[in-house]
Tab-separated table of C-alpha atoms and ligand atoms in Angstrom:
chain	number	residue	atom	x	y	z
K	1	MET	CA	4.957	-20.280	-2.381
K	2	LYS	CA	4.821	-19.812	1.349
K	3	ARG	CA	5.714	-16.978	3.670
K	4	LYS	CA	9.213	-18.255	4.495
K	5	GLU	CA	10.127	-18.485	0.808
K	6	TYR	CA	8.862	-14.979	0.095
K	7	GLN	CA	10.771	-13.696	3.110
K	8	GLN	CA	13.942	-15.212	1.663
K	9	ILE	CA	13.265	-13.581	-1.693
K	10	ILE	CA	12.759	-10.060	-0.321
K	11	ARG	CA	15.536	-10.226	2.288
K	12	PRO	CA	18.465	-9.368	-0.048
K	13	LEU	CA	16.383	-6.728	-1.877
K	14	LEU	CA	15.580	-4.649	1.211
K	15	SER	CA	17.345	-2.789	4.017
K	16	ASP	CA	16.983	-4.214	7.546
K	17	HIS	CA	14.409	-1.578	8.413
K	18	ARG	CA	12.340	-2.116	5.262
K	19	TYR	CA	12.531	-5.878	5.684
K	20	ARG	CA	11.220	-5.654	9.245
K	21	HIS	CA	8.462	-3.305	8.034
K	22	SER	CA	7.407	-5.823	5.362
K	23	VAL	CA	7.221	-8.686	7.862
K	24	ASN	CA	5.188	-6.477	10.214
K	25	VAL	CA	2.806	-5.340	7.462
K	26	ALA	CA	2.205	-9.005	6.565
K	27	LYS	CA	1.422	-9.775	10.205
K	28	GLU	CA	-0.918	-6.795	10.554
K	29	ALA	CA	-2.559	-7.616	7.202
K	30	VAL	CA	-3.359	-11.140	8.415
K	31	ARG	CA	-4.907	-9.686	11.583
K	32	LEU	CA	-7.042	-7.194	9.617
K	33	ALA	CA	-8.007	-9.833	7.037
K	34	LYS	CA	-9.326	-12.104	9.791
K	35	ARG	CA	-11.157	-9.234	11.445
K	36	TYR	CA	-12.812	-7.956	8.262
K	37	GLY	CA	-13.283	-11.139	6.258
K	38	ALA	CA	-10.523	-10.932	3.637
K	39	ASP	CA	-8.377	-13.940	2.665
K	40	PRO	CA	-5.589	-14.110	5.312
K	41	GLU	CA	-3.227	-16.076	3.090
K	42	LYS	CA	-3.460	-13.547	0.255
K	43	ALA	CA	-3.104	-10.744	2.806
K	44	GLU	CA	0.101	-12.310	4.103
K	45	THR	CA	1.560	-12.678	0.602
K	46	ALA	CA	0.609	-9.158	-0.480
K	47	GLY	CA	1.878	-7.741	2.817
K	48	ILE	CA	5.275	-9.394	2.640
K	49	LEU	CA	5.742	-8.378	-1.024
K	50	HIS	CA	4.159	-4.905	-1.075
K	51	ASP	CA	7.434	-2.929	-0.801
K	52	ILE	CA	9.647	-5.396	-2.695
K	53	MET	CA	11.013	-2.673	-5.037
K	54	LYS	CA	11.214	0.078	-2.389
K	55	ASP	CA	15.002	-0.078	-2.058
K	56	THR	CA	15.710	-0.701	-5.742
K	57	GLY	CA	17.260	2.275	-7.542
K	58	PRO	CA	15.120	4.533	-9.763
K	59	ALA	CA	16.919	3.500	-12.964
K	60	ASP	CA	16.186	-0.188	-12.385
K	61	GLN	CA	12.572	0.558	-11.495
K	62	LEU	CA	12.165	2.633	-14.657
K	63	LYS	CA	13.603	-0.271	-16.661
K	64	ILE	CA	11.025	-2.668	-15.222
K	65	MET	CA	8.189	-0.268	-16.065
K	66	GLU	CA	9.541	0.470	-19.538
K	67	ARG	CA	9.903	-3.203	-20.341
K	68	ALA	CA	6.241	-3.689	-19.415
K	69	GLY	CA	5.232	-0.826	-21.707
K	70	ILE	CA	4.068	1.400	-18.847
K	71	VAL	CA	4.010	5.085	-19.775
K	72	LEU	CA	4.166	7.291	-16.689
K	73	THR	CA	1.950	10.344	-16.438
K	74	GLU	CA	3.549	13.703	-15.720
K	75	VAL	CA	2.586	13.445	-12.029
K	76	GLU	CA	4.061	9.954	-11.817
K	77	GLN	CA	7.290	11.058	-13.480
K	78	ASN	CA	7.618	13.680	-10.772
K	79	ALA	CA	6.700	11.411	-7.851
K	80	PRO	CA	9.385	8.698	-7.693
K	81	LYS	CA	7.974	7.529	-4.320
K	82	LEU	CA	5.047	6.106	-6.294
K	83	TRP	CA	7.213	3.968	-8.552
K	84	HIS	CA	7.817	1.088	-6.151
K	85	ALA	CA	4.120	0.213	-6.149
K	86	ILE	CA	3.995	0.022	-9.956
K	87	SER	CA	7.373	-1.688	-10.441
K	88	GLY	CA	6.697	-3.909	-7.417
K	89	ALA	CA	3.469	-5.336	-8.831
K	90	LEU	CA	5.206	-5.938	-12.184
K	91	TYR	CA	8.205	-7.612	-10.547
K	92	VAL	CA	6.006	-9.867	-8.430
K	93	GLU	CA	4.030	-10.921	-11.493
K	94	ARG	CA	6.890	-11.363	-13.948
K	95	GLU	CA	9.802	-12.474	-11.769
K	96	LEU	CA	7.988	-14.331	-8.986
K	97	GLY	CA	5.174	-15.702	-11.145
K	98	VAL	CA	2.342	-14.492	-8.916
K	99	HIS	CA	-0.722	-14.226	-11.146
K	100	ASP	CA	-3.400	-13.579	-8.554
K	101	ARG	CA	-4.909	-10.286	-9.730
K	102	GLU	CA	-6.126	-9.404	-6.222
K	103	ILE	CA	-2.644	-9.728	-4.741
K	104	LEU	CA	-1.071	-7.823	-7.644
K	105	ASP	CA	-3.596	-4.980	-7.327
K	106	ALA	CA	-3.113	-4.788	-3.555
K	107	ILE	CA	0.585	-4.137	-4.250
K	108	ARG	CA	-0.080	-1.858	-7.225
K	109	TYR	CA	-2.422	0.460	-5.308
K	110	HIS	CA	-0.966	0.286	-1.793
K	111	THR	CA	0.532	3.798	-1.951
K	112	THR	CA	-2.166	5.897	-3.650
K	113	GLY	CA	-5.283	3.814	-3.137
K	114	ARG	CA	-7.936	4.005	-5.852
K	115	VAL	CA	-11.707	4.254	-6.143
K	116	GLY	CA	-13.452	0.928	-5.642
K	117	MET	CA	-10.550	-0.781	-3.851
K	118	SER	CA	-11.210	-4.440	-3.029
K	119	LEU	CA	-11.268	-5.690	0.551
K	120	LEU	CA	-7.728	-7.049	0.152
K	121	GLU	CA	-6.495	-3.742	-1.290
K	122	ARG	CA	-7.997	-1.928	1.713
K	123	VAL	CA	-6.396	-4.348	4.145
K	124	ILE	CA	-2.899	-3.783	2.694
K	125	PHE	CA	-3.412	-0.019	2.416
K	126	VAL	CA	-4.352	0.174	6.099
K	127	ALA	CA	-1.812	-2.389	7.371
K	128	ASP	CA	0.924	-0.233	5.807
K	129	PHE	CA	-0.112	2.569	8.207
K	130	THR	CA	-0.687	0.444	11.321
K	131	SER	CA	2.166	-2.108	11.264
K	132	GLU	CA	3.920	-2.642	14.583
K	133	GLU	CA	7.020	-0.510	13.988
K	134	ARG	CA	5.142	2.577	12.743
K	135	ASP	CA	5.639	5.388	15.254
K	136	TYR	CA	4.723	8.579	13.364
K	137	ASN	CA	2.595	11.187	15.086
K	138	GLY	CA	-0.928	9.775	15.057
K	139	ALA	CA	0.007	6.115	14.604
K	140	ASP	CA	-2.048	5.052	17.607
K	141	GLY	CA	-5.015	7.059	16.313
K	142	MET	CA	-4.712	5.166	13.022
K	143	ARG	CA	-4.669	1.853	14.907
K	144	ALA	CA	-7.820	2.870	16.798
K	145	ALA	CA	-9.485	3.861	13.499
K	146	ALA	CA	-8.494	0.501	11.965
K	147	ASN	CA	-10.346	-1.223	14.766
K	148	VAL	CA	-13.504	0.791	13.996
K	149	SER	CA	-13.520	0.115	10.237
K	150	LEU	CA	-11.115	-0.172	7.303
K	151	GLU	CA	-12.824	2.804	5.676
K	152	ARG	CA	-12.365	4.988	8.755
K	153	ALA	CA	-8.654	4.129	8.758
K	154	MET	CA	-8.350	4.711	5.000
K	155	LEU	CA	-9.891	8.168	5.367
K	156	GLU	CA	-7.522	8.986	8.246
K	157	GLY	CA	-4.564	7.638	6.276
K	158	VAL	CA	-5.227	9.398	2.994
K	159	THR	CA	-6.001	12.641	4.861
K	160	PHE	CA	-2.639	12.335	6.610
K	161	THR	CA	-0.889	11.740	3.280
K	162	LEU	CA	-2.609	14.690	1.549
K	163	ARG	CA	-1.772	17.016	4.424
K	164	ASP	CA	1.864	15.903	4.371
K	165	LEU	CA	2.207	16.161	0.574
K	166	SER	CA	0.574	19.576	0.281
K	167	ALA	CA	2.645	20.910	3.208
K	168	ARG	CA	5.748	19.917	1.231
K	169	GLN	CA	4.220	21.095	-2.073
K	170	LYS	CA	4.569	17.691	-3.709
K	171	PRO	CA	2.441	16.658	-6.704
K	172	ILE	CA	-0.651	14.692	-5.699
K	173	HIS	CA	-1.644	11.677	-7.755
K	174	PRO	CA	-5.260	11.651	-9.077
K	175	ASP	CA	-5.764	8.229	-7.424
K	176	THR	CA	-4.816	9.694	-4.029
K	177	LEU	CA	-7.312	12.549	-4.468
K	178	ALA	CA	-10.019	10.220	-5.758
K	179	THR	CA	-9.542	7.872	-2.810
K	180	TYR	CA	-9.896	10.806	-0.435
K	181	ASN	CA	-13.113	12.039	-2.090
K	182	TRP	CA	-14.511	8.526	-2.244
K	183	MET	CA	-13.933	7.971	1.486
K	184	VAL	CA	-15.186	11.452	2.472
K	185	LEU	CA	-18.384	11.034	0.464
K	186	GLN	CA	-18.950	7.557	1.845
K	187	SER	CA	-18.459	8.798	5.386
K	188	ALA	CA	-20.815	11.761	4.743
K	189	GLY	CA	-23.416	9.356	3.366
K	190	GLU	CA	-23.181	7.224	6.477
K	191	LYS	CA	-23.625	10.250	8.720
K	192	LEU	CA	-26.770	11.239	6.790
K	193	LYS	CA	-28.144	7.712	7.139
K	194	LYS	CA	-27.563	7.772	10.889
K	195	GLU	CA	-29.217	11.189	11.272
K	196	GLY	CA	-32.053	10.275	8.871
M	201	DGI	O1	6.415	2.397	1.101
M	201	DGI	P1	6.006	2.907	2.463
M	201	DGI	O2	6.924	3.968	2.984
M	201	DGI	O3	5.792	1.800	3.451
M	201	DGI	O4	4.584	3.611	2.307
M	201	DGI	P2	3.866	4.080	0.943
M	201	DGI	O5	4.016	3.071	-0.125
M	201	DGI	O6	2.474	4.452	1.334
M	201	DGI	O7	4.682	5.345	0.491
M	201	DGI	C1	4.549	6.527	1.202
M	201	DGI	C2	5.236	7.646	0.419
M	201	DGI	O8	4.561	7.851	-0.811
M	201	DGI	C3	5.199	8.934	1.200
M	201	DGI	O9	6.479	9.527	1.102
M	201	DGI	C4	4.202	9.769	0.471
M	201	DGI	C5	4.263	9.204	-0.935
M	201	DGI	N1	2.992	9.387	-1.644
M	201	DGI	C6	1.797	8.788	-1.404
M	201	DGI	N2	0.843	9.276	-2.222
M	201	DGI	C7	1.461	10.196	-3.011
M	201	DGI	C8	2.830	10.245	-2.652
M	201	DGI	N3	3.716	11.076	-3.223
M	201	DGI	C9	3.272	11.897	-4.178
M	201	DGI	N4	4.113	12.744	-4.753
M	201	DGI	N5	1.966	11.902	-4.589
M	201	DGI	C10	1.008	11.074	-4.048
M	201	DGI	O10	-0.169	11.124	-4.437
M	202	FE	FE1	5.130	1.258	-0.103
M	203	FE	FE1	5.081	-0.187	3.161
């Protein structure tokens, strides 16, 4: 399926704002994919579909996860913002017939990240922070980081998320913490190499 068809599929599922965000993330994902050597076509597909379940109600999302036999951890049960990544990947696989594991994982892990993320997963994770309409405090800093390296931007992004979540005393998913540690340790290792 091509971009136009996917756009038509997500359009009725999303608010105007979320639809525009999805189109922008796809565009930014293609740019990053070309810059860093990921597959631009897969980046476009994953970008356009990454938030497909974002505006679907919690009950319907739970149904999708239940039907797939997914058992949520206690943290996940208490972090409904994480559900759209899980239900989204399932929906894209089961309802849209996308079987490309790389695309499905880029959707599945776009919110928390995870250790050992593939290039495509990194591209979508970062594009979600740097898409055109994003105007949070520090958005331009994130865009600058994304032009240095995907890893730099991931570290900035996950640091931002952890700061925000802990300030609001929200539960933090183990994958979010692990992504942070992974990126911090990698960045420390690089510093040592440079100094060495
Ligand atoms: O769907 P988007 O808004 O484009 O972006 P996203 O999928 O990265 O979702 C961001 C939201 O997810 C934001 O409100 C913070 C939340 N989030 C990310 N990681 C965690 C989390 N929420 C909890 N409780 N725990 C996490 O580890
Ligand atoms: Fe999302
Ligand atoms: Fe998003």
